[in-house]
Short mmCIF file of C-alpha atoms and ligand atoms in Angstrom, two decimals:
data_model
loop_
_atom_site.label_atom_id
_atom_site.label_comp_id
_atom_site.label_asym_id
_atom_site.label_seq_id
_atom_site.Cartn_x
_atom_site.Cartn_y
_atom_site.Cartn_z
CA MET A 1 -14.74 22.20 9.85
CA ALA A 2 -13.06 24.92 7.91
CA ASN A 3 -9.35 25.95 8.12
CA ASN A 4 -7.78 22.79 9.01
CA SER A 5 -4.17 22.44 9.40
CA VAL A 6 -3.16 18.79 8.32
CA LEU A 7 -0.02 16.75 8.51
CA VAL A 8 1.02 13.81 6.25
CA VAL A 9 3.76 11.43 7.28
CA GLY A 10 5.91 10.00 4.91
CA GLY A 11 7.88 10.64 1.85
CA GLY A 12 6.98 8.61 -0.99
CA GLY A 13 4.66 8.83 -3.97
CA ARG A 14 1.98 7.70 -1.53
CA GLU A 15 2.29 10.93 0.32
CA HIS A 16 2.64 13.06 -2.52
CA ALA A 17 -0.72 11.43 -3.80
CA LEU A 18 -2.30 12.41 -0.45
CA CYS A 19 -0.95 15.53 -0.45
CA MET A 20 -2.25 16.66 -3.71
CA ALA A 21 -5.55 15.19 -2.70
CA LEU A 22 -5.67 17.18 0.73
CA SER A 23 -4.45 20.53 -1.01
CA SER A 24 -7.61 20.57 -3.57
CA SER A 25 -9.65 20.58 -0.33
CA PRO A 26 -11.36 23.71 0.35
CA LEU A 27 -11.58 22.36 4.13
CA VAL A 28 -7.74 22.46 4.43
CA GLU A 29 -5.71 25.60 5.14
CA SER A 30 -2.19 24.25 5.71
CA LEU A 31 -0.51 21.59 4.53
CA HIS A 32 2.28 19.77 5.99
CA CYS A 33 4.43 16.55 4.99
CA ALA A 34 6.87 15.04 7.18
CA PRO A 35 9.64 14.52 5.80
CA GLY A 36 7.95 14.75 1.96
CA ASN A 37 9.85 14.79 -1.28
CA ALA A 38 10.44 17.41 -4.18
CA GLY A 39 6.79 16.91 -5.15
CA THR A 40 5.09 17.45 -1.93
CA LYS A 41 7.32 20.28 -1.29
CA ALA A 42 5.63 22.63 -3.91
CA ILE A 43 2.26 21.82 -2.45
CA SER A 44 3.06 21.56 1.44
CA THR A 45 5.50 22.67 3.95
CA ASN A 46 7.83 20.04 4.25
CA HIS A 47 9.57 19.72 7.61
CA GLU A 48 12.73 17.39 8.48
CA VAL A 49 11.24 14.94 10.66
CA SER A 50 11.53 11.23 9.87
CA ALA A 51 8.58 8.98 9.64
CA SER A 52 10.52 6.76 12.11
CA ASP A 53 10.72 9.64 14.88
CA ALA A 54 7.32 9.44 16.91
CA SER A 55 8.14 11.93 19.62
CA GLY A 56 9.21 14.82 16.56
CA LEU A 57 6.22 13.97 14.80
CA VAL A 58 3.64 14.48 18.03
CA GLU A 59 6.05 17.68 18.69
CA LEU A 60 5.56 18.64 14.91
CA ALA A 61 1.70 17.82 15.05
CA LEU A 62 1.32 20.01 18.00
CA HIS A 63 3.73 22.55 16.78
CA VAL A 64 1.36 23.17 13.26
CA GLY A 65 -1.71 22.88 15.09
CA ALA A 66 -2.77 19.77 13.11
CA SER A 67 -6.40 18.93 13.47
CA LEU A 68 -5.50 15.42 11.57
CA VAL A 69 -2.49 13.55 10.88
CA VAL A 70 -2.33 11.15 8.20
CA VAL A 71 0.28 8.29 8.31
CA GLY A 72 1.45 7.10 5.11
CA PRO A 73 3.92 4.08 6.15
CA GLU A 74 3.11 1.37 8.53
CA ALA A 75 6.28 2.01 10.70
CA PRO A 76 5.09 4.30 12.42
CA LEU A 77 1.91 3.05 13.32
CA CYS A 78 3.61 -0.03 14.60
CA ASP A 79 5.74 1.98 16.72
CA ALA A 80 2.48 3.51 18.38
CA LEU A 81 2.28 6.98 16.46
CA ALA A 82 -1.70 6.98 16.85
CA ASP A 83 -1.68 5.93 20.18
CA ARG A 84 0.72 8.94 20.98
CA LEU A 85 -1.42 11.20 18.93
CA ALA A 86 -4.53 10.50 20.90
CA GLU A 87 -2.88 10.85 24.16
CA VAL A 88 -2.30 14.93 22.76
CA GLY A 89 -5.83 14.93 21.25
CA ILE A 90 -4.88 14.62 17.73
CA PRO A 91 -7.64 12.87 15.33
CA CYS A 92 -4.70 10.38 13.49
CA PHE A 93 -5.74 8.52 10.17
CA GLY A 94 -4.25 5.25 10.58
CA PRO A 95 -4.63 2.74 13.43
CA VAL A 96 -3.04 2.44 17.24
CA GLN A 97 -0.37 0.14 17.56
CA ALA A 98 -2.10 -3.12 18.76
CA LEU A 99 -4.24 -2.81 15.44
CA ALA A 100 -1.29 -2.08 13.35
CA GLU A 101 0.06 -5.83 14.22
CA LEU A 102 -2.21 -6.73 11.69
CA GLU A 103 0.59 -5.84 9.09
CA GLY A 104 3.49 -5.95 11.53
CA SER A 105 2.87 -9.60 12.39
CA LYS A 106 1.70 -12.00 9.61
CA LEU A 107 1.03 -14.68 12.39
CA HIS A 108 -1.58 -12.09 14.40
CA ALA A 109 -3.22 -11.28 10.84
CA LYS A 110 -3.68 -15.32 10.31
CA GLU A 111 -5.00 -15.55 14.06
CA VAL A 112 -7.39 -12.80 13.76
CA MET A 113 -8.39 -14.26 10.31
CA ARG A 114 -9.08 -17.82 11.69
CA THR A 115 -11.53 -15.87 14.55
CA ALA A 116 -12.94 -13.40 12.38
CA GLY A 117 -13.69 -16.54 10.07
CA VAL A 118 -11.80 -14.87 6.95
CA PRO A 119 -10.55 -17.00 4.12
CA THR A 120 -6.65 -17.19 3.74
CA ALA A 121 -4.29 -19.70 3.04
CA ASP A 122 -3.62 -22.78 5.51
CA PHE A 123 -0.25 -22.53 7.18
CA HIS A 124 2.23 -23.86 9.62
CA VAL A 125 4.23 -21.89 12.25
CA LEU A 126 7.76 -23.54 11.97
CA THR A 127 10.30 -23.40 14.98
CA SER A 128 13.58 -24.83 15.26
CA SER A 129 11.95 -27.81 16.79
CA SER A 130 9.54 -28.75 13.82
CA ASP A 131 9.75 -31.49 11.30
CA ILE A 132 10.55 -28.85 8.32
CA ASP A 133 10.60 -31.53 5.77
CA GLN A 134 6.97 -32.89 6.60
CA ALA A 135 5.72 -29.48 6.48
CA LEU A 136 7.27 -28.91 3.14
CA ASP A 137 6.15 -32.35 1.70
CA GLU A 138 2.48 -31.08 2.78
CA PHE A 139 2.57 -27.86 0.65
CA SER A 140 4.60 -29.61 -2.13
CA GLY A 141 2.96 -29.48 -5.67
CA HIS A 142 3.25 -26.06 -6.15
CA PRO A 143 5.76 -23.37 -5.01
CA TRP A 144 6.49 -23.03 -1.43
CA VAL A 145 5.73 -19.58 0.17
CA VAL A 146 7.23 -18.59 3.09
CA LYS A 147 6.91 -15.53 5.26
CA ARG A 148 8.82 -14.03 8.12
CA ASP A 149 6.91 -12.77 10.92
CA VAL A 150 8.47 -9.19 10.98
CA LEU A 151 8.25 -6.21 9.25
CA ALA A 152 10.91 -6.99 6.86
CA GLY A 153 10.09 -3.83 4.21
CA GLY A 154 8.83 -6.30 1.28
CA LYS A 155 11.72 -8.52 1.90
CA GLY A 156 10.13 -10.58 4.11
CA VAL A 157 8.65 -13.25 1.69
CA VAL A 158 9.86 -15.97 -0.64
CA VAL A 159 7.86 -17.79 -2.85
CA THR A 160 9.59 -20.38 -4.79
CA ALA A 161 9.46 -23.89 -6.41
CA ASP A 162 12.94 -24.89 -5.07
CA ARG A 163 12.76 -27.04 -2.09
CA ASN A 164 16.29 -26.03 -1.06
CA GLU A 165 15.59 -22.36 -1.22
CA ALA A 166 12.80 -22.70 0.50
CA LYS A 167 14.48 -24.54 3.07
CA ALA A 168 17.07 -22.15 3.67
CA PHE A 169 15.05 -19.08 4.07
CA ILE A 170 12.94 -21.30 6.74
CA GLU A 171 16.02 -22.34 8.80
CA HIS A 172 17.59 -18.81 8.41
CA SER A 173 14.33 -16.80 9.63
CA ILE A 174 13.89 -19.36 12.64
CA GLU A 175 17.55 -18.73 13.39
CA THR A 176 16.98 -14.68 13.54
CA ASP A 177 13.46 -14.62 14.33
CA GLY A 178 12.58 -17.82 16.24
CA LYS A 179 9.59 -18.89 14.10
CA VAL A 180 8.45 -18.41 10.62
CA LEU A 181 5.34 -18.92 8.17
CA LEU A 182 5.15 -21.52 5.64
CA GLU A 183 1.83 -20.97 3.80
CA ALA A 184 -0.11 -23.05 0.88
CA PHE A 185 0.25 -21.52 -2.19
CA LEU A 186 -2.85 -19.84 -3.53
CA VAL A 187 -3.95 -20.23 -7.08
CA GLY A 188 -5.46 -17.15 -9.01
CA GLU A 189 -5.08 -13.44 -9.86
CA GLU A 190 -3.99 -10.71 -7.04
CA ALA A 191 -6.21 -7.41 -6.29
CA SER A 192 -5.92 -4.72 -3.79
CA MET A 193 -8.84 -3.83 -1.82
CA LEU A 194 -8.52 -0.22 0.03
CA VAL A 195 -11.33 -0.02 2.77
CA ILE A 196 -11.65 3.38 4.96
CA MET A 197 -12.93 2.37 8.44
CA ASP A 198 -13.60 3.25 11.77
CA GLY A 199 -15.90 2.32 14.62
CA SER A 200 -18.73 3.32 12.75
CA GLY A 201 -18.81 2.16 9.23
CA TYR A 202 -16.72 1.61 6.19
CA VAL A 203 -16.39 2.57 2.85
CA CYS A 204 -14.89 0.12 0.31
CA LEU A 205 -12.51 2.16 -2.60
CA PRO A 206 -12.52 0.38 -6.21
CA PRO A 207 -10.43 -2.33 -6.72
CA SER A 208 -7.18 -2.14 -7.87
CA GLN A 209 -4.18 -4.04 -9.15
CA ASP A 210 -0.60 -3.59 -8.48
CA HIS A 211 2.36 -5.18 -10.69
CA LYS A 212 4.87 -6.24 -8.06
CA ARG A 213 7.73 -7.94 -10.28
CA ALA A 214 10.13 -5.30 -11.46
CA TYR A 215 10.21 -6.62 -15.38
CA ASP A 216 7.68 -7.27 -17.99
CA GLY A 217 5.56 -9.91 -18.31
CA ASP A 218 5.73 -10.13 -14.19
CA ASN A 219 9.44 -11.26 -14.62
CA GLY A 220 12.23 -10.58 -12.39
CA PRO A 221 12.52 -9.81 -8.61
CA ASN A 222 9.72 -8.42 -5.98
CA THR A 223 9.60 -4.99 -6.09
CA GLY A 224 7.42 -2.71 -3.66
CA GLY A 225 5.22 -2.14 -7.08
CA MET A 226 6.20 -0.95 -10.19
CA GLY A 227 2.44 0.11 -11.38
CA ALA A 228 -0.80 -0.02 -11.08
CA TYR A 229 -4.00 0.89 -11.92
CA CYS A 230 -7.95 1.32 -10.89
CA PRO A 231 -10.33 -0.21 -11.02
CA ALA A 232 -9.25 -3.79 -11.86
CA PRO A 233 -11.88 -6.21 -13.92
CA VAL A 234 -10.63 -9.08 -12.14
CA ALA A 235 -12.74 -7.89 -9.10
CA THR A 236 -15.82 -8.25 -10.79
CA PRO A 237 -19.38 -7.23 -9.10
CA GLU A 238 -19.48 -10.88 -7.98
CA VAL A 239 -16.16 -11.09 -6.72
CA LEU A 240 -16.63 -7.77 -4.81
CA GLU A 241 -19.64 -8.84 -3.17
CA ARG A 242 -18.28 -12.04 -1.91
CA THR A 243 -15.26 -10.35 -0.58
CA VAL A 244 -17.40 -7.81 1.26
CA GLU A 245 -19.56 -10.71 2.56
CA GLU A 246 -16.83 -12.91 3.37
CA ILE A 247 -13.81 -10.56 4.38
CA VAL A 248 -14.96 -7.17 4.56
CA GLU A 249 -17.63 -7.23 6.95
CA PRO A 250 -16.09 -9.85 9.25
CA MET A 251 -12.95 -7.93 9.59
CA HIS A 252 -14.97 -4.48 10.09
CA ALA A 253 -17.00 -5.81 13.17
CA TYR A 254 -13.67 -7.66 14.61
CA LEU A 255 -11.73 -4.23 14.56
CA ALA A 256 -14.67 -2.07 15.21
CA SER A 257 -15.12 -3.77 18.19
CA GLN A 258 -11.85 -3.43 20.08
CA VAL A 259 -11.24 -0.96 22.55
CA VAL A 260 -9.77 1.60 20.27
CA PRO A 261 -11.63 0.93 17.01
CA TYR A 262 -9.60 0.73 13.53
CA ARG A 263 -9.35 3.98 12.25
CA GLY A 264 -7.47 4.45 8.99
CA VAL A 265 -7.31 2.12 5.79
CA LEU A 266 -7.17 -1.57 5.87
CA TYR A 267 -5.21 -2.94 2.87
CA VAL A 268 -6.55 -6.31 1.73
CA GLY A 269 -4.47 -7.95 -0.37
CA LEU A 270 -6.62 -10.47 -2.47
CA MET A 271 -6.36 -13.74 -4.38
CA ILE A 272 -9.13 -14.19 -6.65
CA THR A 273 -9.48 -17.82 -7.88
CA PRO A 274 -10.32 -18.59 -11.39
CA GLN A 275 -13.53 -19.56 -9.81
CA GLY A 276 -14.19 -16.27 -8.16
CA ALA A 277 -13.68 -16.90 -4.85
CA PRO A 278 -11.32 -14.31 -2.76
CA SER A 279 -9.15 -14.86 -0.11
CA VAL A 280 -6.33 -12.90 1.92
CA VAL A 281 -2.93 -12.75 1.04
CA GLU A 282 -1.88 -9.95 3.21
CA PHE A 283 -3.11 -6.94 5.49
CA ASN A 284 -1.85 -3.75 5.17
CA VAL A 285 -2.77 -1.06 7.83
CA ARG A 286 -1.76 2.15 5.20
CA PHE A 287 -2.64 2.81 1.72
CA GLY A 288 -0.72 0.81 -0.92
CA ASP A 289 2.13 2.43 -2.96
CA PRO A 290 1.49 2.68 -6.11
CA GLU A 291 -2.29 1.99 -5.62
CA CYS A 292 -2.79 5.14 -3.45
CA GLN A 293 -1.83 7.40 -6.52
CA ILE A 294 -4.47 5.79 -9.01
CA THR A 295 -7.28 5.15 -6.33
CA LEU A 296 -7.50 8.54 -4.53
CA PRO A 297 -7.73 10.47 -7.97
CA LEU A 298 -11.16 8.34 -8.49
CA ILE A 299 -12.58 9.86 -5.39
CA GLU A 300 -15.19 12.72 -6.33
CA SER A 301 -16.12 13.92 -3.14
CA ASP A 302 -13.68 15.78 -0.34
CA ALA A 303 -10.69 13.83 0.24
CA PHE A 304 -10.09 15.62 3.87
CA GLU A 305 -13.33 15.09 4.87
CA MET A 306 -13.56 11.30 4.26
CA LEU A 307 -10.19 10.70 5.78
CA TYR A 308 -10.81 13.11 8.72
CA ALA A 309 -14.51 11.12 9.04
CA ALA A 310 -11.99 7.82 9.50
CA ALA A 311 -10.17 9.40 12.02
CA THR A 312 -13.30 10.48 14.19
CA ASP A 313 -15.28 7.56 13.66
CA ALA A 314 -18.15 9.41 12.08
CA LEU A 315 -17.48 7.40 8.42
CA ALA A 316 -20.96 6.06 9.00
CA GLU A 317 -22.58 9.66 8.53
CA SER A 318 -20.22 10.60 5.72
CA LYS A 319 -20.75 10.58 1.69
CA VAL A 320 -17.87 9.10 -0.69
CA SER A 321 -18.49 9.26 -4.11
CA PHE A 322 -16.21 8.23 -6.87
CA HIS A 323 -15.68 9.33 -10.82
CA ASN A 324 -16.63 6.82 -13.54
CA ARG A 325 -13.37 6.74 -14.67
CA HIS A 326 -9.95 4.63 -14.90
CA ALA A 327 -6.56 5.52 -13.41
CA LEU A 328 -3.21 3.82 -14.29
CA THR A 329 0.20 4.70 -13.08
CA VAL A 330 3.83 3.82 -14.30
CA VAL A 331 6.78 3.79 -11.88
CA LEU A 332 10.11 5.01 -12.90
CA ALA A 333 12.52 3.15 -11.13
CA ALA A 334 16.30 4.12 -10.58
CA GLU A 335 18.99 2.14 -12.13
CA GLY A 336 19.57 -1.06 -10.04
CA TYR A 337 16.32 -1.15 -8.04
CA PRO A 338 15.77 -3.35 -6.55
CA ALA A 339 18.77 -4.65 -5.68
CA SER A 340 20.92 -1.67 -5.16
CA PRO A 341 19.19 1.73 -6.47
CA VAL A 342 21.68 4.17 -7.88
CA LYS A 343 20.63 7.86 -6.26
CA GLY A 344 21.28 11.47 -6.63
CA ARG A 345 20.93 11.53 -10.55
CA LEU A 346 19.40 14.52 -12.15
CA ILE A 347 15.69 14.30 -13.50
CA GLN A 348 14.72 16.57 -15.99
CA GLY A 349 11.44 16.77 -18.77
CA ILE A 350 8.90 16.58 -15.82
CA PRO A 351 5.74 18.12 -17.81
CA THR A 352 3.18 20.42 -16.32
CA PRO A 353 0.44 18.68 -15.04
CA THR A 354 -2.89 18.63 -16.35
CA ALA A 355 -6.10 17.47 -15.18
CA ASP A 356 -5.90 14.36 -16.46
CA ALA A 357 -2.11 13.19 -16.51
CA TRP A 358 0.70 14.08 -13.65
CA VAL A 359 3.59 13.10 -11.87
CA ASN A 360 3.50 11.84 -8.35
CA HIS A 361 7.12 12.26 -7.03
CA ALA A 362 8.50 9.08 -4.92
CA GLY A 363 12.44 9.25 -4.24
CA THR A 364 13.13 12.81 -5.19
CA GLY A 365 15.01 15.90 -3.40
CA PHE A 366 17.23 18.68 -4.29
CA ASN A 367 21.03 18.80 -4.48
CA ALA A 368 23.23 21.86 -3.30
CA ALA A 369 22.78 23.71 -6.64
CA GLY A 370 18.98 23.25 -5.93
CA GLU A 371 18.31 20.81 -8.96
CA LEU A 372 15.57 17.66 -8.83
CA ILE A 373 17.56 14.74 -8.16
CA SER A 374 16.63 11.31 -7.50
CA THR A 375 16.80 9.93 -3.93
CA GLY A 376 15.42 6.74 -4.01
CA GLY A 377 14.64 3.43 -5.61
CA ARG A 378 11.24 4.32 -6.67
CA VAL A 379 11.69 7.86 -8.23
CA LEU A 380 8.69 8.89 -10.15
CA THR A 381 5.33 7.37 -10.51
CA CYS A 382 3.53 8.79 -13.83
CA THR A 383 -0.27 8.94 -13.28
CA ALA A 384 -3.14 9.46 -15.78
CA LEU A 385 -7.15 9.15 -16.06
CA GLY A 386 -9.17 8.34 -19.03
CA LYS A 387 -12.71 7.54 -19.89
CA THR A 388 -11.13 3.92 -20.38
CA LEU A 389 -8.15 2.07 -19.32
CA ASP A 390 -6.30 2.65 -22.69
CA GLU A 391 -6.72 5.84 -22.71
CA ALA A 392 -5.43 6.75 -19.03
CA ALA A 393 -2.20 4.07 -19.91
CA LEU A 394 -1.69 6.22 -23.46
CA ARG A 395 -1.37 9.22 -20.99
CA ALA A 396 0.74 7.85 -18.33
CA TYR A 397 3.37 6.35 -20.87
CA GLN A 398 3.23 10.16 -22.74
CA VAL A 399 4.10 11.42 -19.62
CA LEU A 400 6.63 9.11 -18.58
CA GLU A 401 8.41 9.41 -22.31
CA GLY A 402 9.51 12.85 -21.86
CA ILE A 403 11.57 12.00 -18.72
CA GLU A 404 15.31 12.19 -18.38
CA LEU A 405 16.72 10.02 -15.78
CA GLU A 406 20.04 8.42 -16.42
CA GLY A 407 19.44 4.54 -16.29
CA SER A 408 16.08 4.48 -15.04
CA HIS A 409 13.73 1.50 -15.73
CA HIS A 410 10.15 0.92 -16.23
CA ARG A 411 7.64 -1.55 -17.00
CA THR A 412 5.95 -1.26 -20.21
CA ASP A 413 3.19 -3.35 -19.51
CA ILE A 414 1.50 -1.81 -16.79
CA GLY A 415 -2.33 -3.04 -16.86
CA HIS A 416 -1.73 -5.95 -19.59
CA ARG A 417 -3.94 -8.21 -17.57
CA ALA A 418 -6.97 -5.71 -18.27
CA LEU A 419 -6.10 -4.15 -21.57
P1 AMP B 501 2.74 -10.44 1.36
O1 AMP B 501 3.91 -9.59 1.49
O2 AMP B 501 2.19 -11.39 2.06
O3 AMP B 501 1.69 -9.66 0.26
O4 AMP B 501 3.33 -11.57 -0.37
C1 AMP B 501 3.87 -10.91 -1.17
C2 AMP B 501 3.65 -11.60 -2.50
O5 AMP B 501 3.86 -12.90 -2.39
C3 AMP B 501 2.32 -11.72 -2.68
O6 AMP B 501 1.91 -10.35 -3.51
C4 AMP B 501 2.01 -12.55 -3.80
O7 AMP B 501 2.33 -12.38 -4.81
C5 AMP B 501 2.82 -13.41 -2.97
N1 AMP B 501 2.20 -14.59 -2.09
C6 AMP B 501 1.96 -14.52 -0.66
N2 AMP B 501 1.57 -15.40 -0.28
C7 AMP B 501 0.80 -16.15 -1.22
C8 AMP B 501 0.28 -17.40 -1.27
N3 AMP B 501 -0.43 -17.66 -0.15
N4 AMP B 501 0.22 -17.95 -2.43
C9 AMP B 501 0.77 -17.32 -3.31
N5 AMP B 501 1.19 -16.31 -3.51
C10 AMP B 501 1.36 -15.80 -2.50
N1 LIG B 502 2.06 -1.96 -3.72
C1 LIG B 502 2.00 -2.84 -2.56
C2 LIG B 502 2.34 -2.37 -0.90
O1 LIG B 502 1.87 -0.97 -0.92
O2 LIG B 502 2.37 -3.04 -0.21
#
């Protein structure tokens, strides 16, 4: 199994974390990333192929003799990249198109959960002929949760206590998509559970918690995630046991029994009630970003071995072990993120990585002069490990303090629920 060539698809903080984990494996001889960023460039070969160019990616995988392709974002999976790679005999970490629909269509995910008996919020599917007011009445008393049934890059969900806003979003979504979901509001605390799975078995990675709002105290607009930590104590051993029994087991039974089994990571977005009952807020068919940055470093065993096993239905025989440590990451976001991030600014002061603290590049690249610049909304994520969560937080914020990026902003309270 030695001398492997691996292609990582994507170019954010998640993909830099994947490249970091893979580059430390003695089983990986050559590492490639498409399109990558300034961080992946330092530890792999970047290729100018877009993550949305399925044909180009298959060609590249063949060209670099990839024994494994690891897909970061969901869009190429929804575009059948795994199916295309299977046609040319290259194992892919990431599910085939039919199963990527778990993220591509929220309604499909709901139907699967109903079939598999997995707990999730009640919902209505609304179309132009539905009585919207009656549905809004039924779920009143809490904020309304409205979800578009399309991949919307994090902009497809509105949670609001303003009835007019809910109604406007419903009407707009029906106009553009033909239908929309209205969901019952779930009360509780969120956590993310990443489950590596294939046809033979599954491995639950330690639970983490993201911070989706832009500003401290969970205020401001929704973002892709402003920071995360792992493990998240809200997922107590009892909650984890219930999550495995009520969600992971039935989902795995369903996904492993499909024509082509699910091979990759199932991101289970959980809501945990104050009584400790877990239910599913969403599924993603990829690692979370920034959850990936703080989960992978807690894996003690070989990352390539785990990802390759999952891509080839060999997970049941593979042993995955974890460090007994805490990890935390803080996102440094560009001015104007999430609404309209300013790009192209110089980045300075990134410290030399240590075994306990480093920077994951997210939206970074180089200008014509070869200087490091910002190229996206989430620019860097500052990651650290510690014996305690406090120690990890202290180290991550120390890393962040030295970095200069004009106009940038970050949350100062990552991990606040657990600290
Ligand atoms: P989603 O894209 O489905 O993860 O939704 C985005 C965010 O909206 C979630 O992370 C939650 O914070 C919130 N949300 C989604 N569905 C619900 C729900 N049924 N009840 C409460 N909050 C929700
Ligand atoms: N951090 C949330 C996500 O990746 O969907």
